[in-house]
């Protein structure tokens, strides 16, 4: 299960720096001045020069100047330009509204905020980034944008800063005035020491390092790739081989010398790979983001690379720093830097026989197969694992959809989209779901047999974004097709969605009629799809809004029992929520609180932001009824901040009546001024602490006295890195592997962090990181 701190929106946080930041003091100072003086600053330069690292560090230093936060949006794995605004919305926690474009919602959200928005890796959609940035800057007067791109955005008012290479020594034994080494030599020395145990920079080898860094033009990525070769060659051999390769490659390239140097360095690294490593490098470029071993084995094997050898070959690429570990919690994952992935894609495109297209098809088929299995298991004990899997693979799925959706085999597309529809609904990313389903409806003939399931999921997504007319038309088509084919399970799904649509429209009798018909057919067919489990939840909601609280509790309890029987958690916890709301309205305050807290604990473990929002609001209502109005207002404030990132309610627009009831009673008890003060305090409360308060769990101990009193971190830079990885959920072994250190060193770092902060658990470290990074 995810750690508490990971419930805060991860995509918008500045990424943890996993290696030391070398030099760049002058560039940092200039970047800070530019951010202060210009509303749009673009850091430009070739791949591998360090634009992202500089942007992250500069944004972190500038954070105090932006009262509403600094948000980082990595665009490297976004290959669909039309989803740009939505990707930024997710990073900022801006909710989707079915009746408005994501760009408009984003502009509304930012209008009165003082925010620094970091857009990283804009070059592959530079026109879209330029257009959206200009529109946002016009509508939000206190917004600042810091972009990284290999080319300027060319927007009025943009200030471009070309990131230079790392500084080098001016002479073989020249050093900076205070006696420290120059930045490029320091970088090589640190990476070499991490690569080869016991390697150190000495008087004997320093001249060779200086010459090598000069050959590489001070480009950080080129220097790191060269340092890795010390696993195989001596320093003199690296210098000799690299020098020869650069000399040969330089005349073949056009453009800036630094572009030539980096390309030549990557060419040289490629030449040092075995044939199998080169082949895997090329094929791994089909992944837009990080990937796991199973995907690599199934997609990238064959035609010169046996599946059983992929792990060994992948290890070789890891040792050469072509591939990096990118674990997510306990899941072992891998990734390539953008520059190296692009190089691999070029190599793949150059291979004969249309291999690039074939690899993309294999990639889609692999994910389609995983989705087919997920649909069968999404309502059972494997549910949590599948939801986590979707979080990990979402960028890869999005990328492959954009490439093959118009041409993939109809049956494969239908099955994949039906299951993806369930994931998009369960995870609350309905805007993205509608984007792909609309794309499919526009580009494929969906009038033939087999399309009713996809049409039904498209209708459900439309309904939940309050597009009742559009959803209704799709449901009519889906029902006609399902009935014509005699597909009883598909007919049941349509009736279920008709019941949900009627609930959103406020027709409770019609809603129950649709749900009853769906339940009857589900029972006849023995279907245990996740949608079938939701029938009882929605029946409970309808009875709740009809003020039949005993019936609502009865159906909610049945939803919980069905979830327990199948060992699933997502539907079960919604049953707890509706049951708790019903008991609260029926006057059973103690029973309501018990159920709601059980539900909130589960939603926290699942990372279900919509469920957490509903749980906080419901517990706030109970606190209000119990006379604890200040805490009620604080939780309402925390829930309101969450609501900005969800917008959608599983329970329809009528649920807002209950929320207004909480607010009215709390304002009446406290008065407007006291209510507003407590509410705003809740808005600022880190989510992890808000949940702890709602659950009456003890808050983490404060850091040791004085440790943070001057605003500086009590931790060293390395300890800060380790703490960030603890917050991501990594074990000490995982931290050691990520940072290329011994496990006992990671153990020691964690022990020191606990001692310095006065904490006793890793969860407290996670909460501390969450608070500092807000």
XYZ file of C-alpha atoms in Angstrom:
774
model
C 0.000 0.000 0.000
C 1.220 3.572 -0.644
C 2.708 5.567 2.211
C 0.575 8.359 3.569
C 2.730 11.072 2.071
C 2.302 9.750 -1.439
C -1.349 10.775 -1.343
C -0.235 14.327 -2.032
C -0.215 14.938 -5.764
C 3.152 13.497 -6.808
C 3.201 14.752 -10.361
C 3.278 18.381 -9.267
C 6.087 18.134 -6.751
C 9.634 18.988 -7.679
C 11.370 15.657 -8.303
C 13.884 14.426 -5.760
C 17.508 14.928 -6.781
C 19.021 11.463 -6.644
C 22.629 12.515 -7.255
C 24.594 15.477 -5.986
C 24.195 18.836 -7.709
C 27.572 19.968 -9.010
C 28.482 23.642 -9.258
C 26.352 25.952 -11.405
C 26.257 28.669 -8.759
C 26.460 31.489 -11.303
C 23.753 29.895 -13.441
C 21.538 29.378 -10.401
C 21.878 33.012 -9.393
C 21.085 34.157 -12.911
C 18.097 31.819 -13.174
C 16.784 33.146 -9.855
C 17.117 36.729 -11.072
C 15.345 35.864 -14.315
C 12.453 34.210 -12.480
C 12.126 37.317 -10.302
C 12.192 39.678 -13.260
C 10.408 37.837 -16.075
C 7.117 35.970 -16.261
C 8.319 33.394 -18.804
C 11.857 32.058 -18.689
C 13.003 29.254 -20.978
C 16.204 27.348 -20.288
C 17.525 26.174 -23.641
C 20.394 23.977 -24.729
C 21.152 20.570 -26.211
C 20.055 17.315 -24.634
C 22.211 16.270 -21.708
C 23.483 19.755 -20.833
C 21.563 19.833 -17.524
C 18.503 22.003 -18.212
C 16.163 19.962 -16.013
C 18.541 19.755 -13.055
C 19.118 23.512 -13.188
C 15.382 24.213 -13.469
C 14.534 21.965 -10.516
C 17.198 23.491 -8.294
C 16.329 27.068 -9.286
C 12.608 26.447 -8.753
C 13.298 24.988 -5.319
C 15.332 28.026 -4.323
C 12.639 30.377 -5.622
C 9.811 28.549 -3.877
C 9.379 30.955 -0.963
C 8.422 33.747 -3.384
C 5.347 31.843 -4.565
C 2.739 31.677 -1.841
C 0.560 29.226 -3.774
C 3.319 26.813 -4.660
C 5.789 25.550 -7.236
C 4.539 22.837 -9.592
C 6.650 20.637 -11.852
C 5.214 19.047 -14.993
C 7.399 16.561 -16.866
C 6.303 16.429 -20.498
C 8.861 13.948 -21.810
C 6.444 11.005 -21.676
C 3.489 12.989 -23.039
C 3.268 12.315 -26.757
C -0.305 13.527 -27.248
C -0.252 17.349 -27.598
C -4.008 17.633 -27.070
C -3.543 16.318 -23.520
C -1.064 19.048 -22.534
C -3.551 21.172 -20.605
C -4.941 18.120 -18.845
C -1.452 16.981 -17.816
C -0.846 20.374 -16.208
C -4.268 20.210 -14.543
C -3.289 16.907 -12.943
C -0.020 18.340 -11.663
C -1.811 21.284 -10.076
C -4.725 19.203 -8.797
C -7.228 21.037 -10.976
C -10.374 19.020 -11.514
C -12.003 18.169 -14.805
C -15.323 19.676 -15.856
C -17.136 17.895 -18.611
C -18.641 21.103 -19.983
C -15.345 23.051 -20.201
C -11.968 22.436 -21.855
C -9.069 21.624 -19.554
C -7.247 24.798 -20.634
C -10.173 26.950 -19.494
C -10.364 25.155 -16.131
C -6.625 25.672 -15.723
C -6.867 29.372 -16.524
C -9.706 29.817 -14.014
C -7.745 27.999 -11.324
C -4.586 30.065 -11.798
C -6.314 33.426 -12.221
C -5.704 34.679 -8.667
C -2.776 32.476 -7.635
C 0.917 33.256 -7.313
C 2.423 30.084 -8.740
C 5.660 29.044 -10.428
C 4.893 26.477 -13.105
C 7.872 24.433 -14.346
C 7.268 22.877 -17.780
C 10.057 20.407 -18.434
C 10.992 19.072 -21.890
C 8.827 21.203 -24.179
C 10.667 20.730 -27.475
C 8.507 17.919 -28.871
C 5.350 20.017 -28.508
C 6.828 23.480 -28.557
C 3.919 25.096 -30.415
C 1.338 23.745 -27.960
C 3.462 24.761 -24.967
C 3.902 28.232 -26.417
C 0.190 28.735 -27.090
C -0.934 27.473 -23.699
C 1.765 29.348 -21.769
C 0.846 32.614 -23.464
C -2.846 32.089 -22.729
C -2.204 31.250 -19.075
C 0.138 34.193 -18.568
C -2.499 36.549 -19.975
C -5.244 35.202 -17.699
C -3.179 34.826 -14.514
C -1.223 38.005 -13.709
C 0.823 36.470 -10.876
C 1.765 33.276 -12.710
C 5.407 32.658 -13.654
C 6.494 29.917 -16.067
C 9.932 28.310 -16.122
C 10.319 26.070 -19.183
C 13.096 23.799 -20.422
C 13.390 23.167 -24.144
C 15.965 22.562 -26.828
C 14.511 25.568 -28.614
C 12.757 28.757 -27.432
C 8.975 28.903 -27.207
C 9.009 32.208 -29.136
C 6.317 33.800 -26.982
C 6.105 37.550 -26.460
C 7.891 38.439 -23.226
C 9.900 35.208 -23.127
C 13.457 35.427 -21.789
C 15.692 32.636 -23.018
C 18.758 31.526 -21.100
C 21.086 29.109 -22.857
C 22.402 26.673 -20.255
C 26.173 26.445 -20.699
C 28.218 23.291 -20.201
C 29.925 22.704 -16.871
C 32.992 24.798 -16.296
C 36.358 23.190 -17.019
C 39.891 23.769 -15.857
C 41.682 26.558 -17.750
C 44.990 24.659 -17.633
C 45.948 21.081 -16.689
C 46.478 21.963 -13.048
C 44.307 25.026 -12.826
C 41.646 25.067 -10.112
C 39.126 27.576 -8.909
C 40.397 30.210 -6.444
C 39.226 28.499 -3.253
C 41.071 25.297 -4.106
C 38.086 23.223 -5.203
C 38.094 21.418 -8.503
C 36.214 22.787 -11.485
C 32.670 21.551 -11.970
C 33.258 19.146 -14.856
C 36.171 17.420 -13.111
C 34.178 17.198 -9.877
C 31.255 15.590 -11.719
C 33.489 13.011 -13.385
C 35.234 12.220 -10.112
C 31.970 11.721 -8.203
C 30.395 9.529 -10.883
C 33.595 7.537 -11.335
C 33.798 6.889 -7.586
C 30.183 5.676 -7.641
C 30.992 3.401 -10.591
C 34.270 1.838 -9.458
C 34.752 1.138 -5.773
C 37.864 2.836 -4.482
C 38.388 5.139 -7.476
C 39.610 8.597 -6.464
C 40.885 11.692 -8.201
C 44.632 11.972 -7.648
C 47.523 14.115 -8.826
C 48.512 11.250 -11.109
C 45.197 10.917 -12.940
C 43.893 14.474 -12.754
C 45.448 15.671 -16.015
C 43.770 12.831 -17.912
C 40.407 13.714 -16.332
C 40.827 17.376 -17.270
C 41.612 16.470 -20.889
C 38.686 14.052 -21.052
C 36.199 16.634 -19.698
C 37.533 19.169 -22.205
C 37.023 16.655 -25.004
C 33.417 16.257 -23.846
C 32.800 20.031 -23.814
C 31.646 19.860 -20.190
C 28.307 18.246 -21.124
C 27.075 16.464 -17.950
C 25.447 13.504 -19.702
C 28.526 12.916 -21.859
C 30.769 13.065 -18.775
C 28.561 10.585 -16.898
C 28.546 8.157 -19.823
C 32.327 8.341 -20.012
C 32.707 7.768 -16.256
C 30.691 4.567 -16.521
C 33.253 3.131 -18.942
C 35.751 2.871 -16.070
C 34.006 -0.397 -15.249
C 35.642 -1.814 -18.387
C 38.596 0.426 -19.294
C 41.327 2.350 -17.554
C 41.138 6.120 -17.561
C 43.835 6.355 -20.218
C 41.984 3.840 -22.382
C 38.747 5.795 -22.022
C 40.498 8.984 -23.047
C 42.245 7.355 -25.994
C 39.166 5.578 -27.326
C 36.850 8.508 -26.764
C 39.278 10.914 -28.394
C 39.545 8.752 -31.505
C 35.788 8.328 -31.742
C 35.106 12.033 -31.385
C 37.652 12.847 -34.049
C 36.046 10.399 -36.441
C 32.487 11.434 -35.645
C 32.969 15.180 -35.604
C 33.271 15.612 -39.354
C 30.054 13.686 -40.016
C 27.804 15.869 -37.932
C 26.304 19.270 -38.560
C 25.160 21.882 -36.098
C 26.708 23.138 -32.865
C 29.866 21.527 -31.553
C 28.147 20.530 -28.293
C 25.467 18.664 -30.256
C 28.225 16.869 -32.171
C 30.075 16.014 -28.974
C 27.066 14.521 -27.213
C 26.030 12.565 -30.281
C 29.550 11.244 -30.702
C 29.679 10.241 -27.022
C 26.417 8.344 -27.315
C 27.648 6.781 -30.567
C 30.735 5.611 -28.712
C 28.694 4.180 -25.841
C 26.559 2.398 -28.417
C 29.643 0.946 -30.111
C 30.834 -0.471 -26.782
C 27.561 -2.381 -26.332
C 27.184 -5.979 -27.433
C 24.923 -6.662 -30.437
C 22.173 -7.845 -28.086
C 22.508 -4.699 -25.949
C 22.259 -2.481 -29.027
C 19.161 -4.344 -30.163
C 17.500 -4.076 -26.746
C 18.440 -0.387 -26.490
C 16.638 0.282 -29.769
C 13.577 -1.734 -28.835
C 13.244 -0.249 -25.356
C 12.650 3.115 -27.044
C 9.017 2.052 -27.601
C 8.369 2.825 -23.918
C 7.429 6.451 -23.352
C 8.136 6.200 -19.630
C 9.492 3.662 -17.168
C 8.809 -0.033 -17.677
C 9.164 -3.370 -15.887
C 11.087 -6.515 -16.779
C 7.986 -8.461 -17.842
C 7.108 -5.832 -20.437
C 10.690 -5.735 -21.739
C 10.844 -9.533 -22.004
C 7.543 -9.871 -23.822
C 7.758 -6.869 -26.125
C 11.469 -6.625 -26.941
C 12.400 -10.277 -27.394
C 12.530 -12.301 -30.593
C 14.412 -11.886 -33.892
C 17.895 -11.960 -32.406
C 17.110 -11.656 -28.697
C 15.700 -14.578 -26.712
C 13.207 -13.710 -23.966
C 15.210 -15.630 -21.363
C 18.253 -13.449 -22.134
C 16.519 -10.070 -21.854
C 17.212 -9.749 -18.109
C 20.924 -10.354 -18.601
C 21.140 -7.933 -21.519
C 19.156 -5.331 -19.563
C 21.662 -5.691 -16.726
C 24.426 -4.869 -19.197
C 22.614 -1.665 -20.191
C 22.157 -0.796 -16.512
C 25.883 -1.218 -15.887
C 26.620 1.118 -18.803
C 24.103 3.707 -17.497
C 22.068 3.483 -20.693
C 19.152 2.285 -18.571
C 18.492 3.420 -14.998
C 16.487 1.997 -12.123
C 13.244 3.913 -11.564
C 11.462 1.904 -8.875
C 7.977 2.822 -7.684
C 7.581 1.598 -4.133
C 8.218 -2.137 -4.165
C 7.868 -2.357 -7.951
C 11.198 -2.630 -9.767
C 11.108 -0.363 -12.819
C 13.556 0.914 -15.410
C 13.838 3.974 -17.626
C 16.064 5.692 -20.181
C 16.931 9.371 -20.267
C 15.146 11.223 -23.061
C 18.320 11.697 -25.097
C 19.178 7.999 -24.961
C 15.609 6.943 -25.717
C 15.554 9.230 -28.767
C 18.842 7.724 -29.932
C 17.365 4.242 -29.539
C 14.276 5.290 -31.495
C 16.499 6.476 -34.355
C 18.271 3.129 -34.377
C 14.943 1.289 -34.303
C 13.559 3.345 -37.191
C 16.666 2.550 -39.238
C 16.258 -1.201 -38.856
C 14.974 -3.043 -41.893
C 11.587 -4.677 -42.321
C 9.482 -2.030 -40.597
C 10.615 -3.134 -37.154
C 9.571 0.138 -35.498
C 5.935 -0.372 -36.512
C 6.084 -4.017 -35.544
C 7.439 -3.157 -32.088
C 4.668 -0.618 -31.515
C 2.084 -3.246 -32.442
C 3.690 -5.749 -30.078
C 3.663 -3.108 -27.371
C -0.052 -2.484 -27.830
C -0.818 -6.208 -27.955
C 1.104 -6.739 -24.710
C -0.779 -4.019 -22.876
C -4.074 -5.190 -24.375
C -3.381 -8.663 -22.989
C -2.604 -7.264 -19.559
C -5.801 -5.245 -19.651
C -7.819 -8.326 -20.589
C -6.472 -10.096 -17.522
C -7.023 -7.016 -15.371
C -10.712 -6.879 -16.258
C -11.188 -10.425 -14.976
C -9.395 -9.664 -11.713
C -10.334 -6.036 -11.025
C -13.197 -7.066 -8.745
C -11.127 -9.455 -6.622
C -8.095 -9.709 -4.337
C -5.762 -8.551 -7.146
C -7.570 -5.204 -7.390
C -5.006 -3.142 -5.485
C -2.134 -4.522 -7.541
C -3.946 -3.717 -10.787
C -4.706 -0.154 -9.711
C -1.036 0.335 -8.848
C -0.064 -1.234 -12.177
C -2.255 1.243 -14.031
C -0.631 4.145 -12.206
C 2.787 2.883 -13.313
C 1.855 2.130 -16.923
C -0.524 4.973 -17.679
C 2.012 7.011 -19.675
C 3.059 3.996 -21.745
C -0.557 3.061 -22.444
C -1.345 6.641 -23.426
C 1.608 6.758 -25.813
C 0.846 3.482 -27.554
C -2.836 4.393 -27.891
C -1.908 7.550 -29.735
C 0.223 5.560 -32.176
C -1.981 2.561 -32.988
C -5.586 3.449 -32.127
C -6.709 4.100 -35.741
C -5.106 0.938 -37.149
C -5.071 -1.747 -34.437
C -7.225 -4.854 -34.789
C -10.850 -4.014 -33.865
C -11.237 -6.844 -31.373
C -8.036 -5.879 -29.558
C -9.027 -2.222 -29.446
C -12.526 -3.015 -28.165
C -11.273 -5.149 -25.297
C -8.554 -2.707 -24.306
C -10.888 0.298 -24.297
C -13.552 -1.463 -22.245
C -11.053 -2.215 -19.494
C -9.329 1.157 -19.756
C -12.761 2.734 -19.321
C -13.042 0.988 -15.966
C -9.586 2.139 -14.919
C -10.254 5.736 -15.980
C -13.487 5.739 -13.989
C -12.012 4.092 -10.900
C -9.020 6.454 -10.901
C -11.155 9.539 -11.629
C -9.289 10.570 -14.815
C -12.435 10.926 -16.860
C -11.181 13.714 -19.093
C -8.420 11.533 -20.488
C -10.846 8.642 -20.879
C -13.262 10.772 -22.862
C -10.414 12.080 -25.012
C -9.436 8.598 -26.161
C -12.972 7.346 -26.514
C -13.954 10.376 -28.561
C -10.859 9.801 -30.702
C -11.921 6.201 -31.238
C -15.492 7.169 -32.112
C -14.166 9.665 -34.652
C -11.626 7.371 -36.327
C -13.189 3.906 -36.237
C -16.475 2.369 -37.319
C -18.143 1.426 -34.027
C -21.515 0.422 -35.481
C -20.704 -3.262 -35.967
C -20.856 -6.169 -33.511
C -18.847 -6.091 -30.310
C -18.713 -2.362 -29.653
C -21.457 -2.092 -27.020
C -19.048 -2.438 -24.079
C -16.852 0.435 -25.242
C -19.912 2.602 -25.952
C -21.204 1.884 -22.445
C -17.966 2.978 -20.783
C -17.861 6.106 -22.953
C -21.400 6.870 -21.820
C -20.516 6.376 -18.146
C -17.592 8.779 -18.424
C -19.820 11.356 -20.126
C -22.494 10.967 -17.470
C -20.049 11.443 -14.625
C -18.951 14.699 -16.233
C -22.618 15.772 -16.381
C -22.930 15.357 -20.143
C -26.232 13.528 -19.742
C -27.402 14.085 -23.318
C -24.192 12.747 -24.854
C -24.104 9.826 -22.453
C -27.749 9.009 -23.107
C -27.237 8.828 -26.869
C -24.299 6.469 -26.443
C -26.318 4.251 -24.076
C -29.108 3.940 -26.635
C -26.607 2.744 -29.229
C -24.952 0.383 -26.773
C -28.261 -1.157 -25.702
C -29.424 -1.705 -29.278
C -26.161 -3.426 -30.204
C -26.037 -5.564 -27.065
C -29.618 -6.731 -27.523
C -29.052 -7.469 -31.216
C -26.067 -9.650 -30.321
C -27.789 -11.313 -27.377
C -24.974 -10.217 -25.065
C -26.747 -10.315 -21.699
C -23.745 -9.116 -19.685
C -23.415 -6.094 -21.952
C -27.148 -5.394 -21.590
C -26.697 -5.434 -17.804
C -23.842 -2.935 -18.037
C -26.054 -0.583 -20.068
C -28.889 -0.797 -17.537
C -26.420 -0.101 -14.722
C -25.178 3.027 -16.494
C -28.758 4.106 -17.201
C -29.395 3.866 -13.463
C -26.371 6.073 -12.754
C -27.467 8.585 -15.406
C -30.947 8.781 -13.876
C -29.384 9.407 -10.440
C -27.363 12.311 -11.863
C -30.570 13.635 -13.468
C -32.451 13.404 -10.164
C -34.978 10.754 -11.303
C -34.652 8.330 -8.398
C -37.417 5.940 -9.472
C -35.886 5.559 -12.918
C -32.483 5.103 -11.332
C -33.679 2.223 -9.156
C -35.428 0.667 -12.154
C -32.196 0.607 -14.166
C -30.152 -0.704 -11.242
C -32.730 -3.422 -10.496
C -32.728 -4.634 -14.096
C -28.935 -4.653 -14.150
C -28.743 -6.609 -10.903
C -31.210 -9.210 -12.139
C -29.217 -9.888 -15.301
C -25.894 -9.846 -13.466
C -27.304 -12.540 -11.200
C -28.543 -14.636 -14.119
C -25.206 -14.479 -15.962
C -23.017 -14.913 -12.884
C -21.101 -11.732 -13.749
C -18.713 -10.440 -11.085
C -17.359 -7.442 -12.984
C -16.505 -4.380 -10.888
C -19.568 -2.613 -12.306
C -21.824 -5.351 -10.954
C -20.467 -4.749 -7.443
C -21.352 -1.057 -7.695
C -25.084 -1.730 -8.084
C -25.617 -1.951 -4.336
C -23.615 1.231 -3.701
C -25.801 3.228 -6.070
C -28.993 1.691 -4.698
C -27.869 2.867 -1.283
C -27.200 6.369 -2.623
C -30.661 6.592 -4.197
C -32.347 5.556 -0.922
C -30.134 8.021 0.951
C -31.371 10.894 -1.208
C -34.948 9.655 -0.743
C -34.406 9.868 3.052
C -34.990 6.119 3.439
C -31.961 5.667 5.654
C -32.688 2.124 6.796
C -32.872 0.928 3.167
C -29.708 2.877 2.370
C -27.837 1.167 5.214
C -29.146 -2.232 4.112
C -27.871 -1.856 0.553
C -24.601 -0.279 1.695
C -23.992 -3.211 4.029
C -24.654 -5.602 1.163
C -22.060 -3.749 -0.955
C -19.554 -4.167 1.884
C -20.324 -7.892 2.206
C -19.966 -8.452 -1.539
C -16.608 -6.671 -1.461
C -15.458 -8.739 1.490
C -16.488 -11.967 -0.218
C -14.415 -11.064 -3.256
C -11.558 -9.602 -1.181
C -11.724 -6.290 -3.037
C -11.459 -2.885 -1.370
C -12.536 -0.089 -3.704
C -16.286 -0.841 -3.884
C -16.334 -2.114 -0.317
C -15.029 1.176 1.036
C -17.643 3.129 -0.928
C -20.268 0.944 0.713
C -18.807 1.956 4.073
C -18.964 5.624 3.083
C -22.612 5.520 2.028
C -23.514 3.456 5.064
C -21.773 5.951 7.345
C -23.544 8.893 5.720
C -26.873 7.130 6.129
C -26.283 6.393 9.824
C -25.238 9.999 10.410
C -28.448 11.341 8.852
C -30.439 8.734 10.808
C -28.956 10.066 14.067
C -26.524 7.222 14.883
C -23.449 9.402 15.260
C -21.154 6.810 16.856
C -21.991 4.134 14.294
C -21.496 6.613 11.472
C -18.062 7.693 12.666
C -16.863 4.115 13.019
C -17.867 3.252 9.462
C -16.573 6.465 7.960
C -13.188 6.086 9.591
C -12.890 2.499 8.360
C -13.710 3.758 4.871
C -11.216 6.619 5.072
C -8.397 4.300 6.163
C -9.063 2.106 3.144
C -9.286 5.062 0.784
C -5.981 6.345 2.147
C -4.344 2.985 1.485
C -5.775 2.913 -2.036
C -4.771 6.498 -2.784
C -8.388 7.146 -3.874
C -8.527 10.935 -3.851
C -12.247 11.150 -4.553
C -13.008 8.675 -1.785
C -10.741 10.572 0.609
C -12.559 13.804 -0.213
C -15.953 12.244 0.517
C -14.638 10.672 3.711
C -13.236 13.944 5.054
C -16.492 15.753 4.302
C -18.607 13.046 5.924
C -16.487 12.946 9.082
C -16.655 16.754 9.189
C -20.446 16.436 9.235
C -20.254 14.044 12.168
C -17.910 16.365 14.060
C -20.310 19.225 13.449
C -23.216 17.190 14.827
C -21.081 16.313 17.854
C -20.290 19.953 18.579
C -16.646 19.935 17.428
C -17.155 22.770 14.982
C -13.560 23.983 14.671
C -12.258 20.586 13.611
C -15.248 20.212 11.310
C -14.328 23.450 9.569
C -10.682 22.391 9.271
C -11.651 19.103 7.619
C -14.046 20.891 5.300
C -11.161 23.129 4.246
C -8.917 20.122 3.602
C -11.708 18.424 1.646
C -12.338 21.558 -0.386
C -8.699 21.603 -1.504
C -9.084 17.961 -2.540
C -12.358 18.685 -4.310
C -10.515 21.077 -6.632
C -8.576 18.058 -7.915
C -11.596 15.749 -8.332
C -14.702 17.738 -9.329
C -16.514 14.513 -10.137
C -18.739 12.893 -7.523
C -19.704 9.259 -7.696
C -22.911 10.219 -5.924
C -24.076 12.847 -8.412
C -24.800 16.571 -8.017
C -27.294 16.012 -5.192
C -24.443 15.100 -2.888
C -23.616 18.822 -2.718
C -26.728 19.260 -0.553
C -25.072 17.282 2.245
C -21.895 19.321 1.965
C -23.847 22.581 2.153
C -25.587 21.223 5.263
C -22.193 20.704 6.970
C -21.071 24.189 6.050
C -24.260 25.968 7.120
C -24.310 24.341 10.558
C -20.620 25.006 11.147
C -20.883 28.673 10.124
C -23.932 29.082 12.371
C -22.027 27.662 15.343
C -18.719 29.506 14.849
C -19.652 32.675 13.074
C -18.314 33.621 9.656
C -14.916 34.909 10.829
C -13.994 31.922 13.024
C -15.307 29.493 10.422
C -13.266 31.100 7.663
C -10.077 31.056 9.793
C -10.476 27.354 10.618
C -11.472 26.519 7.032
C -8.387 28.240 5.580
C -6.192 26.494 8.142
C -7.594 23.202 6.861
C -6.892 24.218 3.274
C -3.224 24.626 4.192
C -3.074 21.369 6.131
C -1.050 18.611 4.392
C -3.370 15.858 3.302
C -1.622 13.222 5.380
C -2.155 15.276 8.539
C -5.777 16.053 7.627
C -6.491 12.332 7.351
C -4.758 11.660 10.663
C -6.876 14.355 12.281
C -10.079 12.885 10.849
C -9.066 9.435 12.103
C -7.904 10.817 15.476
C -4.493 9.279 14.913
C -1.585 10.873 16.787
C 0.271 13.367 14.636
C 3.999 12.797 14.059
C 6.324 14.234 16.641
C 7.791 17.607 15.774
C 11.448 17.839 14.739
C 13.983 18.373 17.461
C 13.808 21.801 18.993
C 15.515 24.402 16.855
C 16.187 22.010 14.033
C 14.081 23.934 11.609
C 13.849 27.196 13.407
C 15.853 29.175 10.876
C 14.053 27.659 7.896
C 17.048 25.513 6.929
C 16.811 21.755 6.716
C 18.397 19.892 9.652
C 19.463 17.231 7.155
C 22.460 17.123 4.875
C 21.844 17.111 1.117
C 22.348 13.337 0.946
C 20.039 12.774 3.931
C 17.441 14.959 2.229
C 17.673 12.727 -0.851
C 17.267 9.621 1.295
C 14.283 11.143 3.110
C 12.627 11.874 -0.242
C 13.050 8.244 -1.267
C 11.631 7.081 2.069
C 8.584 9.237 1.296
C 8.288 7.503 -2.089
C 7.990 4.189 -0.249
C 11.410 2.702 -1.047
C 12.990 0.213 1.336
C 16.567 0.753 2.520
C 17.714 -1.742 -0.087
C 15.769 0.111 -2.758
C 17.332 3.396 -1.624
C 20.789 1.847 -1.803
C 20.189 0.620 -5.348
C 18.701 3.956 -6.470
C 21.651 5.975 -5.094
C 24.348 3.376 -5.887
C 25.446 3.073 -2.261
C 25.826 0.161 0.120
C 22.711 -0.962 1.960
C 24.394 -0.433 5.318
C 25.091 3.158 4.238
C 21.391 3.601 3.490
C 20.572 2.049 6.885
C 22.879 4.555 8.543
C 21.350 7.500 6.688
C 17.824 6.526 7.740
C 18.916 6.084 11.361
C 20.545 9.535 11.339
C 17.427 11.101 9.807
C 15.193 9.588 12.491
C 17.553 10.768 15.219
C 17.919 14.314 13.854
C 14.173 14.794 13.426
C 13.249 13.071 16.676
C 11.044 10.570 14.846
C 10.428 6.889 15.454
C 8.939 5.738 12.129
C 9.443 6.029 8.387
C 5.862 7.294 8.057
C 6.823 10.349 10.113
C 9.671 11.046 7.698
C 7.198 10.811 4.818
C 4.835 13.314 6.426
C 7.745 15.668 7.201
C 8.827 15.587 3.539
C 5.234 16.202 2.462
C 4.972 19.295 4.660
C 8.283 20.784 3.510
C 7.532 20.204 -0.186
C 4.150 21.890 -0.180
